[in-house]
mmCIF file of C-alpha atoms in Angstrom:
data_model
loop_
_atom_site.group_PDB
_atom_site.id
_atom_site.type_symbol
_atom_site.label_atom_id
_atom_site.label_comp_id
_atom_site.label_asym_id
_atom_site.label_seq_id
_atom_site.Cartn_x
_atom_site.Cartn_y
_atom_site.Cartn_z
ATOM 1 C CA UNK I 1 83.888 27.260 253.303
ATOM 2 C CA UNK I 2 85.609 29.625 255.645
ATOM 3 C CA UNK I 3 87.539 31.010 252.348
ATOM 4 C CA UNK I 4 85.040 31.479 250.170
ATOM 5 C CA UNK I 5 81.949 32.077 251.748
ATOM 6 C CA UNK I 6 82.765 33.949 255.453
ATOM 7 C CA UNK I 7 86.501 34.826 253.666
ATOM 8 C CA UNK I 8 87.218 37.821 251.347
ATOM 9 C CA UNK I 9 88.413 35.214 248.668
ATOM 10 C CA UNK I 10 86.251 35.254 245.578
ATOM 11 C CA UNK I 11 84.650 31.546 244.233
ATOM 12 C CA UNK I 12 86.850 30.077 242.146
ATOM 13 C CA UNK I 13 84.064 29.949 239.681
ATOM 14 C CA UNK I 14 85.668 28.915 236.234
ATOM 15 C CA UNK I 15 87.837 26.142 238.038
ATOM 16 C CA UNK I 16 84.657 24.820 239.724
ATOM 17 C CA UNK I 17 82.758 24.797 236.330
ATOM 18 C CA UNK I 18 85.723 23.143 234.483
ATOM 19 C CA UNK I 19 85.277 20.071 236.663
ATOM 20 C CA UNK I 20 82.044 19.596 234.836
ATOM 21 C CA UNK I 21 83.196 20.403 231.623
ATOM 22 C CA UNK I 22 81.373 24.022 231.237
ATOM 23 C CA UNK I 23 83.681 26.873 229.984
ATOM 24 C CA UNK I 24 83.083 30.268 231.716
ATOM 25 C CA UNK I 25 83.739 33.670 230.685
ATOM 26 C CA UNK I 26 83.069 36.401 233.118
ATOM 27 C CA UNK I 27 82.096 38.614 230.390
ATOM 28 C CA UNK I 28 82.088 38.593 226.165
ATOM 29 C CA UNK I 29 81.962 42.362 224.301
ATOM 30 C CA UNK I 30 80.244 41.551 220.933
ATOM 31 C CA UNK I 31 78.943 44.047 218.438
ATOM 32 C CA UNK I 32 75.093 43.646 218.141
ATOM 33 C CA UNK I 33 72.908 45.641 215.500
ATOM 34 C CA UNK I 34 71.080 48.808 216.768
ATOM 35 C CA UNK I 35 67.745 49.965 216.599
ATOM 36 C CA UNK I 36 68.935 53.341 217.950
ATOM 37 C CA UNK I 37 68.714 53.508 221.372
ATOM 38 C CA UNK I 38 65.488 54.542 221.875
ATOM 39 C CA UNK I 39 62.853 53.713 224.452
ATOM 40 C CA UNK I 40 59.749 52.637 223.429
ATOM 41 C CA UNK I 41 56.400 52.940 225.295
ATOM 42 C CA UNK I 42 52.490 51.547 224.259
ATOM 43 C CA UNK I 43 49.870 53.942 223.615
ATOM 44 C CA UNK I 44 46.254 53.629 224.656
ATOM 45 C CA UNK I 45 45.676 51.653 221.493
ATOM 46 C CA UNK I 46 48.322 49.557 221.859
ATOM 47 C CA UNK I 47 50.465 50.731 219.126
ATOM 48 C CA UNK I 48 54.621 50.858 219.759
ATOM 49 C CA UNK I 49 55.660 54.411 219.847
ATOM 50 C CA UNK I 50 59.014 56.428 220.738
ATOM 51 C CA UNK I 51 59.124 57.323 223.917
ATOM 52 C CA UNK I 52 62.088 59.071 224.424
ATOM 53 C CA UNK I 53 65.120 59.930 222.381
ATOM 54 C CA UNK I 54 67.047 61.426 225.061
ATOM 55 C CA UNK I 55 69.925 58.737 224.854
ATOM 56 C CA UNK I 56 69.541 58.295 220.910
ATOM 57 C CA UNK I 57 72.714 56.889 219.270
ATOM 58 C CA UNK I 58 74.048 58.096 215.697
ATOM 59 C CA UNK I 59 71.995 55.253 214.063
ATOM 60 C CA UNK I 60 68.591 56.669 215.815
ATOM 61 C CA UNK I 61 69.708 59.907 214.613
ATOM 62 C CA UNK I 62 70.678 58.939 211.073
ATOM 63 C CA UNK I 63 67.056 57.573 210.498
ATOM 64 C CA UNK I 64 65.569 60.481 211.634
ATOM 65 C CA UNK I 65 63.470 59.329 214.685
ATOM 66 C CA UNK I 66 61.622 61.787 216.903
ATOM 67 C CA UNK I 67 59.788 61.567 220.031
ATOM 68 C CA UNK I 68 56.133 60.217 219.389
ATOM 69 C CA UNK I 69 56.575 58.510 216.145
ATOM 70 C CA UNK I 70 54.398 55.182 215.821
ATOM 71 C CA UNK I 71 56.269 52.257 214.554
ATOM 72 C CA UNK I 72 54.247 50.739 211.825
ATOM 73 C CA UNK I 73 56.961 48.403 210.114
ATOM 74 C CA UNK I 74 60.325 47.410 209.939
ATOM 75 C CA UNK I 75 62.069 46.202 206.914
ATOM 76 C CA UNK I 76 58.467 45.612 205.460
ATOM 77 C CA UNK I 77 57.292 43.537 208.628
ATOM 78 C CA UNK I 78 53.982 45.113 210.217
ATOM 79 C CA UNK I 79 54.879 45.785 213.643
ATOM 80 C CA UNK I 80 51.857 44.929 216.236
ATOM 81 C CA UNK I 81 51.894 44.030 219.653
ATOM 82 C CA UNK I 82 51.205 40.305 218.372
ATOM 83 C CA UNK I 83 54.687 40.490 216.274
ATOM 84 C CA UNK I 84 56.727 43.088 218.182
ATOM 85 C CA UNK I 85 59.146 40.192 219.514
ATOM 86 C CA UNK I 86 59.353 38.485 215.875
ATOM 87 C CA UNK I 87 60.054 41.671 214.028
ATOM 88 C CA UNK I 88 62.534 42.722 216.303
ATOM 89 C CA UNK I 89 64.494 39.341 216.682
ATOM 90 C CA UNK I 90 64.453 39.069 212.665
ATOM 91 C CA UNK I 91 65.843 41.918 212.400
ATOM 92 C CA UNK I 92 69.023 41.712 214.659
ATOM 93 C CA UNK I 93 69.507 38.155 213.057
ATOM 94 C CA UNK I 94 69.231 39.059 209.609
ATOM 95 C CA UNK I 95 70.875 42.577 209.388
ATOM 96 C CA UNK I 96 74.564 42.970 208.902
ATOM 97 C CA UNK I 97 76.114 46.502 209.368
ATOM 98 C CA UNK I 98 75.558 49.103 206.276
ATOM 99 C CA UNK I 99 72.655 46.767 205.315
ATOM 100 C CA UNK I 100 69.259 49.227 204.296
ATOM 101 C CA UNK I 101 67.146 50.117 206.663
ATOM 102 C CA UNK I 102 63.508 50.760 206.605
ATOM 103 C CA UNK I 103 60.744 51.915 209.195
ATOM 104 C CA UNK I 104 57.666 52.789 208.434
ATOM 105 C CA UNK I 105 56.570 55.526 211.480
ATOM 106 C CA UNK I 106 53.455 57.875 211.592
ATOM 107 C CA UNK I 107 54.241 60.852 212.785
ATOM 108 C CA UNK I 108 52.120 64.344 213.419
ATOM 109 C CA UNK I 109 52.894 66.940 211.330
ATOM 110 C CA UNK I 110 51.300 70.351 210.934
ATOM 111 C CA UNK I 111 48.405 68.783 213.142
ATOM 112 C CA UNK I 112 47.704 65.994 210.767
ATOM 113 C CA UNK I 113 48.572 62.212 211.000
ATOM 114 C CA UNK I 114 51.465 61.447 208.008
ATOM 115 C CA UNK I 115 53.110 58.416 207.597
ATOM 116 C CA UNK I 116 56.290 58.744 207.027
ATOM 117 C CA UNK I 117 59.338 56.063 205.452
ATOM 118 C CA UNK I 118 62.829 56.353 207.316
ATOM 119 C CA UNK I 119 65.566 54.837 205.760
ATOM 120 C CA UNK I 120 69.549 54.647 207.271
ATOM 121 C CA UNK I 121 72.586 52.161 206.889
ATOM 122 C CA UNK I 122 71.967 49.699 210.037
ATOM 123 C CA UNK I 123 75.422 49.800 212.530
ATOM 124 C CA UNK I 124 76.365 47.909 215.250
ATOM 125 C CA UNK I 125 76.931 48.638 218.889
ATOM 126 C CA UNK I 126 79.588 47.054 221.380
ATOM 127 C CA UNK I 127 78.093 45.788 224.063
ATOM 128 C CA UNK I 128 79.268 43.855 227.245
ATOM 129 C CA UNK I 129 77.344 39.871 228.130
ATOM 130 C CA UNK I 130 78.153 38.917 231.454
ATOM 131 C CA UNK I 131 78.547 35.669 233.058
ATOM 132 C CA UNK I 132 78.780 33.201 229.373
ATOM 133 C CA UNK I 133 78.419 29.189 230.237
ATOM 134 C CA UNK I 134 78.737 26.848 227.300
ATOM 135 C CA UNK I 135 78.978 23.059 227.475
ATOM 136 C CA UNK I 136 82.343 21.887 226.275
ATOM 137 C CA UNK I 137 82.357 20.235 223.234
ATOM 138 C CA UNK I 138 84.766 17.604 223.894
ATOM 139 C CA UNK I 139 84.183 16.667 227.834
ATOM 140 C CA UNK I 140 85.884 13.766 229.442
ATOM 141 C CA UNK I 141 83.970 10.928 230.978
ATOM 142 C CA UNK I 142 85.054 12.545 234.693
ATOM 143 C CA UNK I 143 83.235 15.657 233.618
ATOM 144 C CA UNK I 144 80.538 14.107 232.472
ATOM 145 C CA UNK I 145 79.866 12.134 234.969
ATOM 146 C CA UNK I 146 80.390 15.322 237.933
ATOM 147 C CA UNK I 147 77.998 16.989 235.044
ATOM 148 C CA UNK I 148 75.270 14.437 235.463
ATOM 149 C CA UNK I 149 75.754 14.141 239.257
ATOM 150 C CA UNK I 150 75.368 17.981 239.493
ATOM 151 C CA UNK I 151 72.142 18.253 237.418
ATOM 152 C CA UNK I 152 70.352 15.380 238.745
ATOM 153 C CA UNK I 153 71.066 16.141 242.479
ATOM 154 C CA UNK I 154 68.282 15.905 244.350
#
């Protein structure tokens, strides 16, 4: 106690987790699929618009996004506040970098609404998950059994 907790000694967290057969990674860089890098705000009719493009990444710049454009669809999926989560989540599983891309956005131009169709090669980010715990796949009885001892504690 006097190590970890009032000491300057960190937990020995992946030798603790071990004992229950859980491998831990401190952290994982993966390559994900991009939408840009764009924040997105609602509007007062609940429509998904760009909010700011201030930290927009090649891909966001590539499609051609600007400031105030109103998602309508992505890859042919109507994009609502019902179906944001969906559309979004389809997307990063089913695109693979240099796959099409297509958004649907309305845009102002010249004072008039105009709906416009973006189109770009999708591209992946790297991007840094902290703190991975997966279940071994092979644990031992012992581990097991500190495993079930841990998660049933009452």
């Amino acid at each position: 106690m006097r190590i970890y907790v009032s000491g300057d000694q960190p937990l020995p967290i992946e030798e603790i987790l071990t004992l229950a057969g859980i491998t831990y990674l401190p952290a994982l860089e993966e390559q994900t699929i991009t939408l840009g890098n764009i924040s997105l705000n609602l509007n007062d009719d609940n429509e998904l618009y760009i909010y700011d493009v201030s930290e927009m990444n090649a891909f966001g710049i590539d499609m051609g996004y600007q400031q105030g454009d109103i998602l309508i669809s992505l890859q042919g999926e109507e994009i609502t506040l019902e179906s944001i989560e969906q559309v979004f989540n389809n997307y990063k599983s089913k695109t693979e970098a240099g796959d099409k891309v297509k958004m649907e956005v309305r845009r102002e131009v010249k004072g008039k609404q105009k709906v416009l169709k973006l189109k770009g090669k999708a591209s992946t980010v790297s991007s840094t998950v902290n703190h991975i715990m997966e279940y071994d796949e092979n644990p031992s009885e012992e581990q097991l059994k500190i495993r079930e001892a841990w998660l049933s504690a009452q």
